[in-house]
Amino acid sequence: MPEITRDQQRSELHKTIWSIADDLRGSVDGWDFKQYILCTLFYRFISENLCAYLAEQDGVDYASMPDDQAEWGRAATVEEKGFFILPSELFCNILKRVDKDGMRLQEDGKDLNELLAQVFKNIEGSAVGTASEADIRGLFDDMDVNNAKLGNSVVERNKKLVSLISKIGALDFGGAFQDNSIDAFGDAYEFLMTMYASNAGKSGGEFFTPQEVGELLARIAIDGRESVNKVYDPCCGSGGLLLKFSKILGGKNVRGGYFGQEINLTTYNLARINMFLHDINFTRFDIALGDTLKEPAHWDDEPFDAIVSNPPYSIKWEGKNNPLNINDARFSPAGVLAPPSKADLAFTMHMLSWLSAEGTAAIVEFPGVLYRGGAERKIRDYLVRNNFVDAVIQLPADLFFGTTIATCIVVLKKNKTTGDVLFIDASEQFERRDSKNRLTPENIDRIMTVISTRAEEEHFSKLVANDDILANDVNLSVSSYVEKKDEREEVDIAALNAEIARIVAREDELRRKIDVIVADLEG
């Protein structure tokens, strides 16, 4: 498909999604209703994905197959895809059964909410007792089709559900499924997340990192490599940072799979849905639910070749209040714990601990961790003294949803061959768009060029020896080392004085002329 056609398709897709959100909001707040849109997209995706898979494997028109005949392939399908859907319960067949009046379903007269609840239960149930059970369980929990917020009566709820199913069904994802639909589904998901995160204020930033920042993080983590083994995000939100590796390298070049952990149940479900929406097989990802600092889920999977993360800024954690933490292999090397009121460097130490000897970690950090004293200073001392800090990048302000703070990226490596840190001032590398600052492809390329070459550019980048950083109170703030360009206009004092003298002389001449005119008038 020509690029212009794909762009046009994407534009139409975004317009339709916006229309769906606009039509369906009302009793349900948009921030909550995103779950219904995303889960319905997911339902359509796995239905079409299953049909495309079976057509390719067996040459069958699965959507037209009788349920009893389809049952013969249930076990093999679950083993490969991780789930099973009866033909009668496929999205396309549910869509066909919706009455024109949008109230009930043809044939059996069931209410749509009743049928959907059963379909979702059956899909999740198909994985029970199999290898994919943990990956499928609870994926539809946030789509409560009987929620009173959808309407005060069954009739009202069904009206909204029929409208939702119909509009999602009308989305044009292009021709052959295997050619471009996967990209379209993924793009639809990301557009929704961007739209809702933009309007959600602070809560939006809790699960979504702007795509441009995600691309920069992933490119830093894989700089100079064409493939990696395992990638990891300990605070994975909706999984977007992990998926950047697939987009940049190609899925087959993330050899060992995608690993992440998320503490919020709803966001954890979104991350798993996101993996499926981007056609990542359940055998290729492991997204865990839980608190990474208290109960890390991937001890048996570390170390990781590439780690990217945007941890929550300065949240509380147990710290020294739990005596077990100082003996935890992740935190103990620094000899001190991050403050209980600020977990930022606890996440940093965790990621460093699970980073492979040849790996790279790129972490979005709250600026305070770069210069605050106390325990945080001691942790920085450990990081710099052991030559783990590869680079610090100052980002522009107002990039993230829910905050205007200018954050930074700290890059960690265990295999450095030089005893210095590269500081980059990218605070002016942005364009203003849609009420937020955005990194452009050119901005990202400029940053990556300097990272790859470790080049110094006046007013942009500077290499500083570890010993000099230690002598400067282990201050890692970019502004301490990269001097900003003086934008003030240079003034030629001699020329200025001459101009002032000329102006004064001119004023004296005008006064004399005015005096003459006044004298003539008085005479």
JSON list of C-alpha atoms in Angstrom, two decimals, residues 6 48-49 51-53 55-57 173-183 279:
[
{"chain": "A", "resi": 6, "resn": "ARG", "atom": "CA", "xyz": [-1.73, 4.52, 4.63]},
{"chain": "A", "resi": 48, "resn": "GLU", "atom": "CA", "xyz": [-10.03, -11.39, 13.01]},
{"chain": "A", "resi": 49, "resn": "ASN", "atom": "CA", "xyz": [-6.59, -12.55, 14.08]},
{"chain": "A", "resi": 51, "resn": "CYS", "atom": "CA", "xyz": [-9.82, -16.17, 11.42]},
{"chain": "A", "resi": 52, "resn": "ALA", "atom": "CA", "xyz": [-6.71, -15.05, 9.52]},
{"chain": "A", "resi": 53, "resn": "TYR", "atom": "CA", "xyz": [-4.56, -17.62, 11.32]},
{"chain": "A", "resi": 55, "resn": "ALA", "atom": "CA", "xyz": [-7.34, -19.44, 6.96]},
{"chain": "A", "resi": 56, "resn": "GLU", "atom": "CA", "xyz": [-3.57, -19.46, 6.55]},
{"chain": "A", "resi": 57, "resn": "GLN", "atom": "CA", "xyz": [-3.06, -22.77, 8.36]},
{"chain": "A", "resi": 173, "resn": "PHE", "atom": "CA", "xyz": [-8.59, -1.45, 8.71]},
{"chain": "A", "resi": 174, "resn": "GLY", "atom": "CA", "xyz": [-7.64, -1.92, 5.10]},
{"chain": "A", "resi": 175, "resn": "GLY", "atom": "CA", "xyz": [-7.58, -4.86, 2.73]},
{"chain": "A", "resi": 176, "resn": "ALA", "atom": "CA", "xyz": [-5.88, -8.13, 3.57]},
{"chain": "A", "resi": 177, "resn": "PHE", "atom": "CA", "xyz": [-5.62, -8.54, 7.33]},
{"chain": "A", "resi": 178, "resn": "GLN", "atom": "CA", "xyz": [-2.08, -9.84, 7.32]},
{"chain": "A", "resi": 179, "resn": "ASP", "atom": "CA", "xyz": [-0.84, -6.97, 5.14]},
{"chain": "A", "resi": 180, "resn": "ASN", "atom": "CA", "xyz": [-1.75, -3.95, 7.23]},
{"chain": "A", "resi": 181, "resn": "SER", "atom": "CA", "xyz": [-4.52, -4.52, 9.75]},
{"chain": "A", "resi": 182, "resn": "ILE", "atom": "CA", "xyz": [-2.13, -5.19, 12.61]},
{"chain": "A", "resi": 183, "resn": "ASP", "atom": "CA", "xyz": [-0.54, -1.77, 12.16]},
{"chain": "A", "resi": 279, "resn": "ASP", "atom": "CA", "xyz": [0.25, -9.24, 17.45]}
]
